[in-house]
Amino acid sequence: MENEINQIIKQVKKGNKDAFGVIIDAYERRIYQHCYRLLGSFHDAEEVTQEAFVKAYTKIHTFKNKQKFSPWIYRIATNTAVDWMRKKKPLYILDQPIAVGENITYLDHVKNTSETPEETIEQKENQDEMQQFLLQLPSKYRVVLVLRYMDELSIKEMSEVLDLPIGTIKTQLHRGREALRELMHGRAKGGQ
Amino acid sequence: MACTHGYQEKIHQYIDQEMSYNEELTFKNHLMNCENCLLHFRELNNVEKQLKNAPAISQPSTFKQDIINRLPKESKPKKFAKTIKEHPLITACAVFLVMLMTSAFIEFQSDQNVYVSNYEGIQVEGNRVIVPKGKVIHGDLTIENAIVEIQGHVNGNLTLVNSELAQTNSNISGEIVQVNRFFKWASMRLSREVTEFFQQFIYQ
């Protein structure tokens, strides 16, 4: 699989856009899921996925043929999503809980007043409880948890995606899980 | 009260299945005797389970065509830049070669001084190099940037670089080689530099 992809990338480097279509087919679903888990919005996930693929195409010459493609594309998608979070902050705050420990967001208040098609999407998003918890975490913890559990990457692959040593990845994963535990079980971290 | 035995980190190790059999036994033993750690363990285990059970997100539609439409078109200068970036070694060689040629060419033009490989018994007057009557030069002779008059005798080859032979009485026992071209000059010059370099060592 990786070998085939690297062959296709040689074609893309020569300027073959159809070859890039094959890459999109192979990774689109995974990258979209990754972006959705990081951003918590279908619209944003779609936009960021597209942006990430366009970036991958324009930067394809920086991809070395000995490299593995999947960590490379996850890395671009992650960076694009984190940039997006920074830029979108004012709107993004609407999804955040009003007070710590409560799961009611500003959007929940707005929702009670009217019913629009957009809201059915929002509701669908809210059904996924884990997503709501993830969105409350600092982005660096969210990124490691999503890569590990939603994208099902190994620790080694994660260290390639984030360009961090394996030890650091493990520490962040532990802290991320602790932060999530505090959110889900509403209990302060004991004794540390 | 939280457990002070540092078992929090161990819980993560257990969840990540990074424990040896013996470590696992000690860990489980501790859990049975420590309520705090057991609670902590159960909560983290629950977090782990929920993370693993999070549903896969289905994508509303494919955006392959949208992405392809957004791809930038490549311009020719960019393609050239791309080739350079993809072949750094070849580029480096090319740049090095160009620099070498330029510096050699500059030196070629500035090197207009009269040079004689062996001054013994030879007269130099301005840009004229004269081998006087009755003199016999033993060995090969190289002369650069001069007008050469041979009145005596040369017992060997005569190499003329950017030089003219004004008078020939065919008193040369070897061959006469005329070098005016840049490349020949370069190779001549190179061999001269090399011999001079080694001569330095011999004299020291």
XYZ file of C-alpha atoms in Angstrom, chain A:
192
model
C 0.000 0.000 0.000
C 2.660 2.521 1.102
C 4.828 1.406 -1.805
C 2.052 1.944 -4.310
C 1.350 5.383 -2.862
C 5.014 6.338 -3.205
C 4.911 5.274 -6.864
C 1.833 7.435 -7.422
C 3.530 10.399 -5.744
C 6.345 10.197 -8.301
C 3.655 10.781 -10.919
C 2.183 13.676 -8.928
C 5.628 15.286 -8.724
C 5.731 15.249 -12.533
C 2.533 17.307 -12.454
C -0.044 14.536 -12.964
C -3.242 15.740 -11.284
C -5.140 12.508 -11.977
C -2.530 10.658 -9.932
C -3.274 13.060 -7.106
C -6.927 12.042 -7.440
C -5.889 8.517 -6.470
C -4.216 9.915 -3.340
C -7.395 11.810 -2.464
C -9.476 8.645 -2.871
C -7.150 6.739 -0.576
C -6.938 9.278 2.271
C -9.967 11.575 2.025
C -12.122 9.600 4.455
C -9.426 9.266 7.099
C -8.367 12.902 6.884
C -11.963 14.098 7.021
C -12.610 12.034 10.160
C -9.396 13.360 11.709
C -10.381 16.977 10.981
C -13.920 16.470 12.249
C -12.658 15.027 15.527
C -10.311 17.976 15.993
C -12.816 20.672 15.022
C -16.212 19.238 15.926
C -17.973 20.746 12.935
C -18.839 19.113 9.626
C -18.479 22.390 7.729
C -15.091 23.180 9.186
C -13.907 19.595 8.703
C -14.842 19.727 5.021
C -13.102 23.050 4.483
C -9.943 22.020 6.367
C -9.763 18.638 4.602
C -9.848 20.356 1.234
C -7.284 22.920 2.317
C -4.989 20.176 3.645
C -5.057 18.277 0.343
C -4.361 21.433 -1.651
C -1.404 22.145 0.658
C -0.161 18.575 0.261
C -0.240 19.009 -3.527
C 1.655 22.298 -3.529
C 4.234 20.938 -1.073
C 4.561 17.500 -2.696
C 8.166 18.175 -3.738
C 9.130 18.368 -0.036
C 7.938 14.773 0.366
C 10.903 12.423 0.135
C 10.299 9.097 -1.561
C 11.765 7.104 1.315
C 9.223 8.646 3.708
C 5.878 7.127 4.633
C 3.020 9.125 3.193
C 0.365 8.649 5.846
C 2.176 10.427 8.736
C 3.069 13.192 6.289
C -0.526 13.872 5.256
C -1.791 13.579 8.849
C 0.790 16.153 9.815
C -0.377 18.626 7.187
C -4.011 18.056 8.171
C -3.222 18.521 11.874
C -1.328 21.763 11.279
C -4.080 23.091 9.031
C -6.723 22.239 11.625
C -4.770 23.856 14.486
C -4.284 27.017 12.394
C -7.997 26.968 11.658
C -8.816 26.799 15.382
C -6.666 29.869 16.012
C -8.253 31.886 13.226
C -11.804 30.809 14.017
C -11.596 31.407 17.734
C -14.497 33.852 18.170
C -17.030 31.471 16.593
C -15.409 28.411 18.002
C -16.007 29.677 21.533
C -19.747 29.158 21.003
C -19.115 25.428 21.176
C -17.310 25.704 24.482
C -19.191 25.128 27.730
C -20.361 28.251 29.542
C -18.935 27.154 32.872
C -16.452 24.456 33.765
C -18.186 21.238 34.657
C -21.350 22.053 32.708
C -22.015 20.643 29.311
C -24.400 23.400 28.287
C -22.925 25.584 25.579
C -24.078 28.891 24.232
C -25.368 27.046 21.194
C -27.741 25.028 23.387
C -29.422 28.245 24.522
C -29.838 29.508 20.992
C -31.184 26.193 19.826
C -34.287 26.251 22.015
C -35.722 29.240 20.197
C -35.838 28.087 16.603
C -35.447 25.025 14.367
C -33.393 25.360 11.197
C -31.813 22.676 9.015
C -28.431 23.735 10.277
C -29.447 22.863 13.766
C -30.294 19.315 12.917
C -26.642 19.036 11.927
C -25.581 20.598 15.210
C -27.790 18.198 17.091
C -26.311 15.285 15.269
C -22.943 16.591 16.329
C -24.052 16.859 19.929
C -25.222 13.275 20.019
C -21.634 12.195 20.038
C -20.854 12.837 23.676
C -17.171 12.052 23.382
C -16.856 14.784 20.770
C -18.124 17.346 23.261
C -15.536 16.286 25.809
C -12.756 16.363 23.231
C -13.651 19.909 22.224
C -13.182 21.073 25.795
C -9.599 19.841 25.940
C -6.581 21.983 25.061
C -5.736 21.342 21.407
C -2.421 19.580 22.097
C -4.186 16.895 24.150
C -7.024 16.693 21.665
C -4.559 16.076 18.847
C -2.817 13.139 20.567
C -6.077 11.521 21.681
C -7.630 11.813 18.228
C -4.518 10.432 16.516
C -4.335 7.514 18.962
C -7.993 6.500 19.295
C -9.914 7.868 16.329
C -7.210 7.566 13.673
C -5.753 4.478 15.385
C -2.131 5.416 14.806
C 0.697 3.743 16.693
C 2.811 5.766 19.117
C 5.683 5.596 16.620
C 3.516 6.933 13.793
C 2.272 9.683 16.098
C 5.820 10.720 16.844
C 6.381 11.030 13.075
C 3.211 13.091 12.619
C 3.956 15.504 15.451
C 7.744 15.389 15.128
C 8.107 14.732 18.858
C 10.035 11.994 20.672
C 8.099 8.875 21.674
C 8.485 9.705 25.381
C 6.832 13.090 24.901
C 3.955 11.523 22.973
C 3.361 9.053 25.809
C 3.404 11.803 28.445
C 0.939 13.904 26.458
C -1.287 10.896 25.950
C -1.307 10.233 29.708
C -2.073 13.881 30.484
C -4.759 13.974 27.817
C -6.470 10.944 29.303
C -6.248 12.467 32.788
C -7.778 15.719 31.532
C -10.564 13.761 29.882
C -11.128 11.753 33.062
C -11.502 14.965 35.058
C -14.064 16.232 32.564
C -16.041 13.024 32.407
C -16.021 12.169 36.060
C -16.111 15.721 37.381
C -13.409 15.164 39.896
C -10.246 17.159 40.469
C -6.994 15.378 39.850
C -6.089 14.004 43.252
C -2.917 14.575 45.134
C -0.567 15.968 42.486
